[in-house]
């Protein structure tokens, strides 16, 4: 049975099916399992919906809907429902009290252990701030089994010892009894007991008690090991909040910030887990306040999946800083505290909020073990200590890449960093800026400015201005531009100063849309004033870039060609790069190559060189097949060199782009291993950098692995991709993931999982009316059923053929997303359908094969190999229909067709198939001849070294049969 999100989808499908069939028993069992899944996964909304229906059915008829079904237990699930309700202020005290009363009724009727009820009462009382009732209930829950009216207690335990110890830890800690909290934590660590939430949550709750009772070593060990156990599941939000608070208390502010950025998006995972939301908001607010107190309030905060935070922290235009993020967290936490306290009739949450605001570091522990792990690409905080740059497991480093060939490479400083000449420092600044290392770029600029010549000084200011513009820091960019203009005037570079004053930030990366008139007038004015070629080229590049964006390619090409005439040196580099892009867009491969070749001949920095090499490697896609075949090795060399440069620079985006191009080129020359390694490097790099497209990279790699028959590795990747998908996400994306995971499962001989996954894929494709996807999934599903001798393969393949036909009508010959054309799907579906019909004795199979031929001829794709394959299917269909004489004739014809197509392995199989039929009918001599012919073809296929050659055991079986036949002749 698949787990995780796949399990949820299957259970949800089972619920829908049971409702459609009006089968309450199946619906009860499906919902009971769905509720258990949701409890373990932190999906409270799904859990309550499923549990409420199960409880309703159970109360209506306890015999028909028993409390226990197999390994499922309604009462075990019920035991934590009151806690769930108390965790959200949306449920009032009356609702929670009614739930406890109903729990008493059900548990009493079942003769169940009432300690679970006492513990539920304790959790509710603690959540509501009723200390006396909480203490009384906890005492009863921890003093042995209870019974109701002398009835026998049910044997199965309904109370988890780990949950009790975890609750004790937080109860004592919030009551100020830190020694008792630490003692409970010791018992939890030594007990070895566990459940869906524990001991992870309890361990996180022990961090502060251990720390504040002087047991820093224990706290450190729990933190280092405990975070790894909770970092992958959004249902661990409260536990993560405790780890953030611990990091703040020990002064590990970078660690705290990284955890906030990584996990703040989990606020959107479970809308009803508002107690955990409050804990996370308080911890995050405390972490941001600590950064602000240390002078880093302006540090940029970039949470993962930032748009998902809007419902919790409010809509945000622009980026977050530590100060603004703290304010938003405290505002949201205050709102939750008010809602909880209004519901509870106390000020408990308000006091917790005040306590969170008052948290301060109590030690200065430097978490050295973290530094040996993955690094950090963060350059946003100019005051952070570089020694604290490798610490967060799973948060990637610019220095580390996934593939073995580049593993362990640190982000290299620019090649000439040992030189102190301003021009070398300018190259360093450009490279650092290109890879996003702003701090290093600023340092290089500051070092070079006092000693730079006028042109170099102007370019240094230009790099700094562009960095400000890219980050939306317009005021800072304008201030730096004013300084640049002052320097240009002092240095007698009046032409450049004139342009900067006239066009401002348009020359430094500001949006160009709607600025054609301004730039056009600037071109005219430059000509009237007789400005130098260098400044005039700057305007031309900006205007040509605008033309390129608007698709006015010929105007852009004419403008740049004229402006570049006579310009030499590095000042022409931007113009050459844009000119190459324009020619590329025009389909002029040779002109694009010429521009890039000139660019590469100039003394440019490594970042620009890598971009140019990668661009040159893609020009091959414009060439005709003959030219492309001759140039592909050079293209691979260029892409490989670009990848090496990006690795040296620690440029994540560059590495991903280069790996993508390199993988495509290597696949074109048949290097499956090379292509896979490129895709694997891209995925591992994206994973270590925390790149937002990491799941897309994993999906692309997994699909390539499936095609290369690497099902095991593909399955692991795809399972992670599916887990990362929202249950309410895009159905088409979920369908594709299920479809490919089905193929990966089948490649690992897990047919039941493939059955489930392709069923889900068909459902999801159906939800978005994707006929093409439905046809693909139907063909895969039908083949699985046929291989398992299931007659249901016939209607499944009939539906797949219908979907393929509809898709062809909608799309023509276009292949969606570059995939398989609908016409090919239709032929495949009909062909497989004919085999299924024949396998189950339906003579209509022969007519279906005629349809395959008719469709192929109509689509002008009836190739010799397809003709041979259809002939083979016809021969086997005739055999299935007990028409052996006709089967022998057609099989021999198919063998001849495969011979003519250069497929000796397939011809060998048909010869042996014919020989078996002849032996069965008693024609020994003719069978002997065909066995010999088949063995000869097997040997020819093996000598040819083809990847699709028949496996050796086929020949061995044929040889054994031939020997037995020869013995019969004697």
Coordinates of N, CA and C in Angstrom, one line a residue, residues 401-523:
X401 N 27.9 20.9 -4.5 CA 27.1 20.5 -5.6 C 26.8 19.0 -5.5
X402 N 25.7 18.5 -6.2 CA 25.3 17.2 -5.9 C 26.1 16.1 -6.6
X403 N 26.6 16.4 -7.8 CA 27.2 15.3 -8.6 C 28.6 15.0 -8.0
X404 N 29.0 13.8 -8.1 CA 30.3 13.4 -7.5 C 31.4 14.2 -8.1
X405 N 31.3 14.6 -9.4 CA 32.4 15.3 -10.0 C 32.6 16.7 -9.5
X406 N 31.6 17.3 -8.9 CA 31.7 18.6 -8.3 C 31.5 18.7 -6.9
X407 N 31.3 17.5 -6.2 CA 31.0 17.5 -4.8 C 32.2 18.2 -4.0
X408 N 31.8 19.0 -3.0 CA 32.8 19.5 -2.1 C 33.5 20.8 -2.7
X409 N 33.2 21.2 -3.9 CA 33.8 22.4 -4.4 C 33.3 23.7 -3.7
X410 N 34.1 24.5 -3.1 CA 33.7 25.7 -2.5 C 33.4 26.7 -3.5
X411 N 32.6 27.7 -3.1 CA 32.4 28.8 -4.0 C 33.7 29.5 -4.2
X412 N 34.3 29.5 -5.4 CA 35.6 30.0 -5.6 C 35.6 31.5 -5.8
X413 N 36.6 32.1 -5.2 CA 36.7 33.5 -5.5 C 37.1 33.7 -6.9
X414 N 36.9 34.8 -7.5 CA 37.3 35.0 -8.9 C 38.8 34.7 -9.1
X415 N 39.1 34.3 -10.4 CA 40.4 33.8 -10.6 C 41.5 34.7 -10.3
X416 N 41.3 36.0 -10.5 CA 42.3 37.0 -10.1 C 42.1 37.7 -8.8
X417 N 41.6 37.0 -7.8 CA 41.3 37.6 -6.5 C 42.6 37.9 -5.8
X418 N 43.7 37.2 -6.2 CA 45.0 37.5 -5.5 C 45.6 38.8 -6.0
X419 N 45.1 39.2 -7.1 CA 45.6 40.5 -7.7 C 44.9 41.7 -7.0
X420 N 45.5 42.7 -6.8 CA 44.9 43.9 -6.2 C 44.6 45.0 -7.1
X421 N 45.0 44.9 -8.4 CA 44.7 45.9 -9.4 C 43.2 46.2 -9.5
X422 N 42.8 47.4 -9.6 CA 41.4 47.7 -9.6 C 40.7 47.0 -10.8
X423 N 41.3 46.8 -11.9 CA 40.6 46.1 -13.0 C 40.3 44.7 -12.6
X424 N 41.2 44.0 -11.9 CA 41.0 42.7 -11.4 C 39.8 42.7 -10.3
X425 N 39.8 43.7 -9.5 CA 38.8 43.8 -8.5 C 37.4 44.1 -9.1
X426 N 37.4 44.8 -10.2 CA 36.2 45.0 -11.0 C 35.6 43.7 -11.5
X427 N 36.5 42.9 -12.1 CA 36.1 41.6 -12.6 C 35.6 40.7 -11.4
X428 N 36.2 40.8 -10.2 CA 35.8 40.1 -9.1 C 34.4 40.6 -8.7
X429 N 34.2 41.9 -8.6 CA 32.9 42.4 -8.2 C 31.8 42.0 -9.2
X430 N 32.1 42.0 -10.5 CA 31.1 41.5 -11.5 C 30.7 40.0 -11.2
X431 N 31.7 39.2 -11.0 CA 31.5 37.8 -10.8 C 30.7 37.6 -9.5
X432 N 31.0 38.3 -8.4 CA 30.3 38.1 -7.2 C 28.8 38.6 -7.4
X433 N 28.7 39.7 -8.1 CA 27.3 40.2 -8.3 C 26.5 39.2 -9.1
X434 N 27.2 38.6 -10.1 CA 26.4 37.6 -11.0 C 25.9 36.4 -10.2
X435 N 26.7 36.0 -9.2 CA 26.2 34.8 -8.4 C 25.5 35.2 -7.1
X436 N 25.2 36.5 -7.0 CA 24.4 37.0 -5.8 C 25.1 37.2 -4.5
X437 N 26.4 37.2 -4.6 CA 27.2 37.4 -3.3 C 27.5 38.9 -3.2
X438 N 26.5 39.6 -2.7 CA 26.5 41.0 -2.7 C 27.6 41.5 -1.7
X439 N 27.7 40.9 -0.6 CA 28.7 41.3 0.4 C 30.1 41.3 -0.2
X440 N 30.5 40.3 -0.9 CA 31.8 40.2 -1.5 C 32.0 41.2 -2.6
X441 N 30.9 41.4 -3.4 CA 30.9 42.4 -4.5 C 31.2 43.8 -3.9
X442 N 30.4 44.1 -2.9 CA 30.6 45.4 -2.2 C 32.0 45.6 -1.7
X443 N 32.6 44.6 -1.1 CA 33.9 44.6 -0.6 C 34.9 44.9 -1.7
X444 N 34.8 44.2 -2.8 CA 35.7 44.4 -3.9 C 35.6 45.8 -4.5
X445 N 34.3 46.3 -4.5 CA 34.1 47.7 -5.0 C 34.8 48.7 -4.1
X446 N 34.6 48.5 -2.8 CA 35.1 49.5 -1.8 C 36.7 49.4 -1.9
X447 N 37.2 48.2 -2.1 CA 38.7 48.1 -2.2 C 39.3 48.8 -3.4
X448 N 38.5 48.7 -4.5 CA 39.1 49.2 -5.8 C 38.8 50.7 -6.0
X449 N 37.7 51.2 -5.5 CA 37.4 52.6 -5.8 C 38.5 53.6 -5.6
X450 N 39.2 53.6 -4.4 CA 40.2 54.7 -4.1 C 41.3 54.7 -5.1
X451 N 41.6 53.5 -5.8 CA 42.8 53.4 -6.6 C 42.5 53.2 -8.1
X452 N 41.2 53.3 -8.4 CA 40.8 53.0 -9.8 C 41.0 54.1 -10.8
X453 N 41.3 53.8 -12.0 CA 41.3 54.8 -13.1 C 39.9 55.3 -13.4
X454 N 39.7 56.4 -14.1 CA 38.4 56.9 -14.3 C 37.4 55.9 -14.9
X455 N 37.7 55.2 -15.9 CA 36.8 54.3 -16.6 C 36.5 53.1 -15.6
X456 N 37.5 52.6 -14.9 CA 37.2 51.5 -14.0 C 36.3 52.0 -12.9
X457 N 36.6 53.2 -12.4 CA 35.7 53.7 -11.3 C 34.3 53.8 -11.8
X458 N 34.1 54.3 -13.0 CA 32.7 54.4 -13.5 C 32.1 53.0 -13.6
X459 N 32.8 52.0 -14.0 CA 32.2 50.6 -14.1 C 32.0 50.1 -12.7
X460 N 32.8 50.4 -11.7 CA 32.6 49.9 -10.4 C 31.3 50.5 -9.8
X461 N 31.0 51.8 -10.0 CA 29.8 52.4 -9.6 C 28.6 51.7 -10.4
X462 N 28.8 51.4 -11.6 CA 27.7 50.7 -12.4 C 27.3 49.4 -11.8
X463 N 28.3 48.6 -11.4 CA 28.0 47.3 -10.8 C 27.2 47.5 -9.5
X464 N 27.6 48.5 -8.7 CA 26.9 48.7 -7.5 C 25.4 49.2 -7.7
X465 N 25.3 50.1 -8.7 CA 23.9 50.6 -9.1 C 23.0 49.5 -9.5
X466 N 23.6 48.6 -10.4 CA 22.8 47.5 -10.9 C 22.3 46.6 -9.8
X467 N 23.2 46.3 -8.8 CA 22.8 45.5 -7.6 C 21.6 46.1 -6.9
X468 N 21.7 47.4 -6.7 CA 20.6 48.1 -6.0 C 19.3 48.0 -6.9
X469 N 19.4 48.2 -8.2 CA 18.2 48.2 -9.0 C 17.6 46.8 -9.0
X470 N 18.4 45.7 -9.1 CA 17.9 44.4 -9.1 C 17.2 44.0 -7.8
X471 N 17.5 44.7 -6.7 CA 16.9 44.4 -5.4 C 15.7 45.4 -5.2
X472 N 15.5 46.3 -6.1 CA 14.4 47.2 -5.9 C 14.7 48.4 -5.0
X473 N 16.0 48.6 -4.7 CA 16.4 49.6 -3.8 C 16.7 50.9 -4.6
X474 N 15.6 51.5 -5.1 CA 15.7 52.6 -6.1 C 16.4 53.8 -5.5
X475 N 16.0 54.2 -4.2 CA 16.6 55.3 -3.6 C 18.2 55.2 -3.5
X476 N 18.6 54.0 -3.0 CA 20.0 53.8 -2.9 C 20.7 53.8 -4.3
X477 N 20.0 53.3 -5.3 CA 20.6 53.3 -6.7 C 20.7 54.7 -7.2
X478 N 19.7 55.6 -6.9 CA 19.8 57.0 -7.3 C 21.0 57.7 -6.6
X479 N 21.2 57.4 -5.3 CA 22.3 58.0 -4.6 C 23.6 57.6 -5.2
X480 N 23.8 56.3 -5.5 CA 25.0 55.9 -6.1 C 25.2 56.5 -7.5
X481 N 24.1 56.6 -8.3 CA 24.2 57.2 -9.6 C 24.7 58.6 -9.5
X482 N 24.2 59.4 -8.5 CA 24.6 60.8 -8.3 C 26.1 60.8 -8.1
X483 N 26.6 59.9 -7.2 CA 28.1 59.9 -7.0 C 28.8 59.5 -8.2
X484 N 28.3 58.6 -9.0 CA 28.9 58.2 -10.3 C 29.0 59.4 -11.2
X485 N 27.9 60.2 -11.3 CA 27.9 61.3 -12.2 C 29.0 62.4 -11.7
X486 N 29.0 62.6 -10.4 CA 30.1 63.5 -9.9 C 31.5 63.1 -10.3
X487 N 31.7 61.8 -10.2 CA 33.1 61.3 -10.5 C 33.3 61.4 -12.0
X488 N 32.3 61.1 -12.8 CA 32.4 61.2 -14.3 C 32.8 62.7 -14.7
X489 N 32.1 63.6 -14.0 CA 32.4 65.0 -14.4 C 33.8 65.4 -13.9
X490 N 34.2 65.0 -12.7 CA 35.6 65.3 -12.3 C 36.6 64.6 -13.1
X491 N 36.3 63.4 -13.7 CA 37.3 62.7 -14.5 C 37.2 63.0 -16.0
X492 N 36.4 64.1 -16.3 CA 36.3 64.5 -17.7 C 35.6 63.5 -18.6
X493 N 34.8 62.7 -18.0 CA 34.0 61.7 -18.9 C 32.6 62.3 -19.1
X494 N 32.6 63.5 -19.7 CA 31.4 64.2 -19.8 C 30.3 63.5 -20.6
X495 N 30.7 62.8 -21.6 CA 29.7 62.1 -22.5 C 28.9 61.1 -21.6
X496 N 29.6 60.3 -20.8 CA 28.9 59.3 -20.0 C 28.0 60.1 -18.9
X497 N 28.6 61.1 -18.4 CA 27.8 61.9 -17.4 C 26.5 62.5 -18.0
X498 N 26.6 63.0 -19.2 CA 25.5 63.5 -19.9 C 24.4 62.4 -20.1
X499 N 24.8 61.2 -20.4 CA 23.8 60.1 -20.6 C 23.2 59.7 -19.3
X500 N 24.0 59.6 -18.2 CA 23.5 59.2 -16.9 C 22.5 60.3 -16.4
X501 N 22.8 61.5 -16.6 CA 21.8 62.6 -16.2 C 20.5 62.5 -17.0
X502 N 20.7 62.2 -18.3 CA 19.5 62.2 -19.2 C 18.6 60.9 -19.0
X503 N 19.2 59.8 -18.8 CA 18.5 58.5 -18.8 C 18.4 57.9 -17.4
X504 N 19.2 58.3 -16.5 CA 19.1 57.7 -15.2 C 19.3 56.2 -15.1
X505 N 18.4 55.6 -14.4 CA 18.6 54.1 -14.1 C 18.2 53.3 -15.3
X506 N 17.6 53.8 -16.4 CA 17.3 53.0 -17.6 C 18.5 52.3 -18.1
X507 N 19.7 52.9 -17.9 CA 20.9 52.3 -18.4 C 21.5 51.3 -17.4
X508 N 20.8 51.0 -16.3 CA 21.4 50.2 -15.3 C 20.4 49.1 -14.9
X509 N 19.5 48.7 -15.8 CA 18.7 47.5 -15.5 C 17.3 47.9 -15.1
X510 N 16.9 49.2 -15.0 CA 15.5 49.5 -14.7 C 14.6 49.1 -15.8
X511 N 13.3 48.9 -15.5 CA 12.4 48.4 -16.6 C 12.3 49.4 -17.8
X512 N 12.4 48.8 -19.0 CA 12.4 49.6 -20.2 C 11.1 49.8 -20.9
X513 N 10.1 49.0 -20.5 CA 8.8 49.1 -21.1 C 8.2 50.5 -21.1
X514 N 7.8 50.9 -22.3 CA 7.2 52.3 -22.4 C 8.2 53.4 -22.5
X515 N 9.5 53.1 -22.6 CA 10.5 54.1 -22.6 C 11.1 54.3 -24.0
X516 N 10.5 53.8 -25.1 CA 11.0 53.9 -26.4 C 11.3 55.3 -26.8
X517 N 10.3 56.2 -26.6 CA 10.5 57.6 -27.0 C 11.7 58.2 -26.3
X518 N 11.8 58.0 -25.0 CA 12.9 58.5 -24.2 C 14.3 58.1 -24.8
X519 N 14.4 56.8 -25.0 CA 15.6 56.2 -25.5 C 15.9 56.7 -27.0
X520 N 14.8 56.7 -27.8 CA 15.0 57.2 -29.2 C 15.5 58.6 -29.2
X521 N 14.9 59.5 -28.4 CA 15.4 60.9 -28.3 C 16.9 61.0 -27.8
X522 N 17.2 60.0 -26.9 CA 18.6 60.0 -26.4 C 19.5 59.6 -27.5
X523 N 19.1 58.7 -28.4 CA 20.0 58.3 -29.5 C 20.2 59.6 -30.5

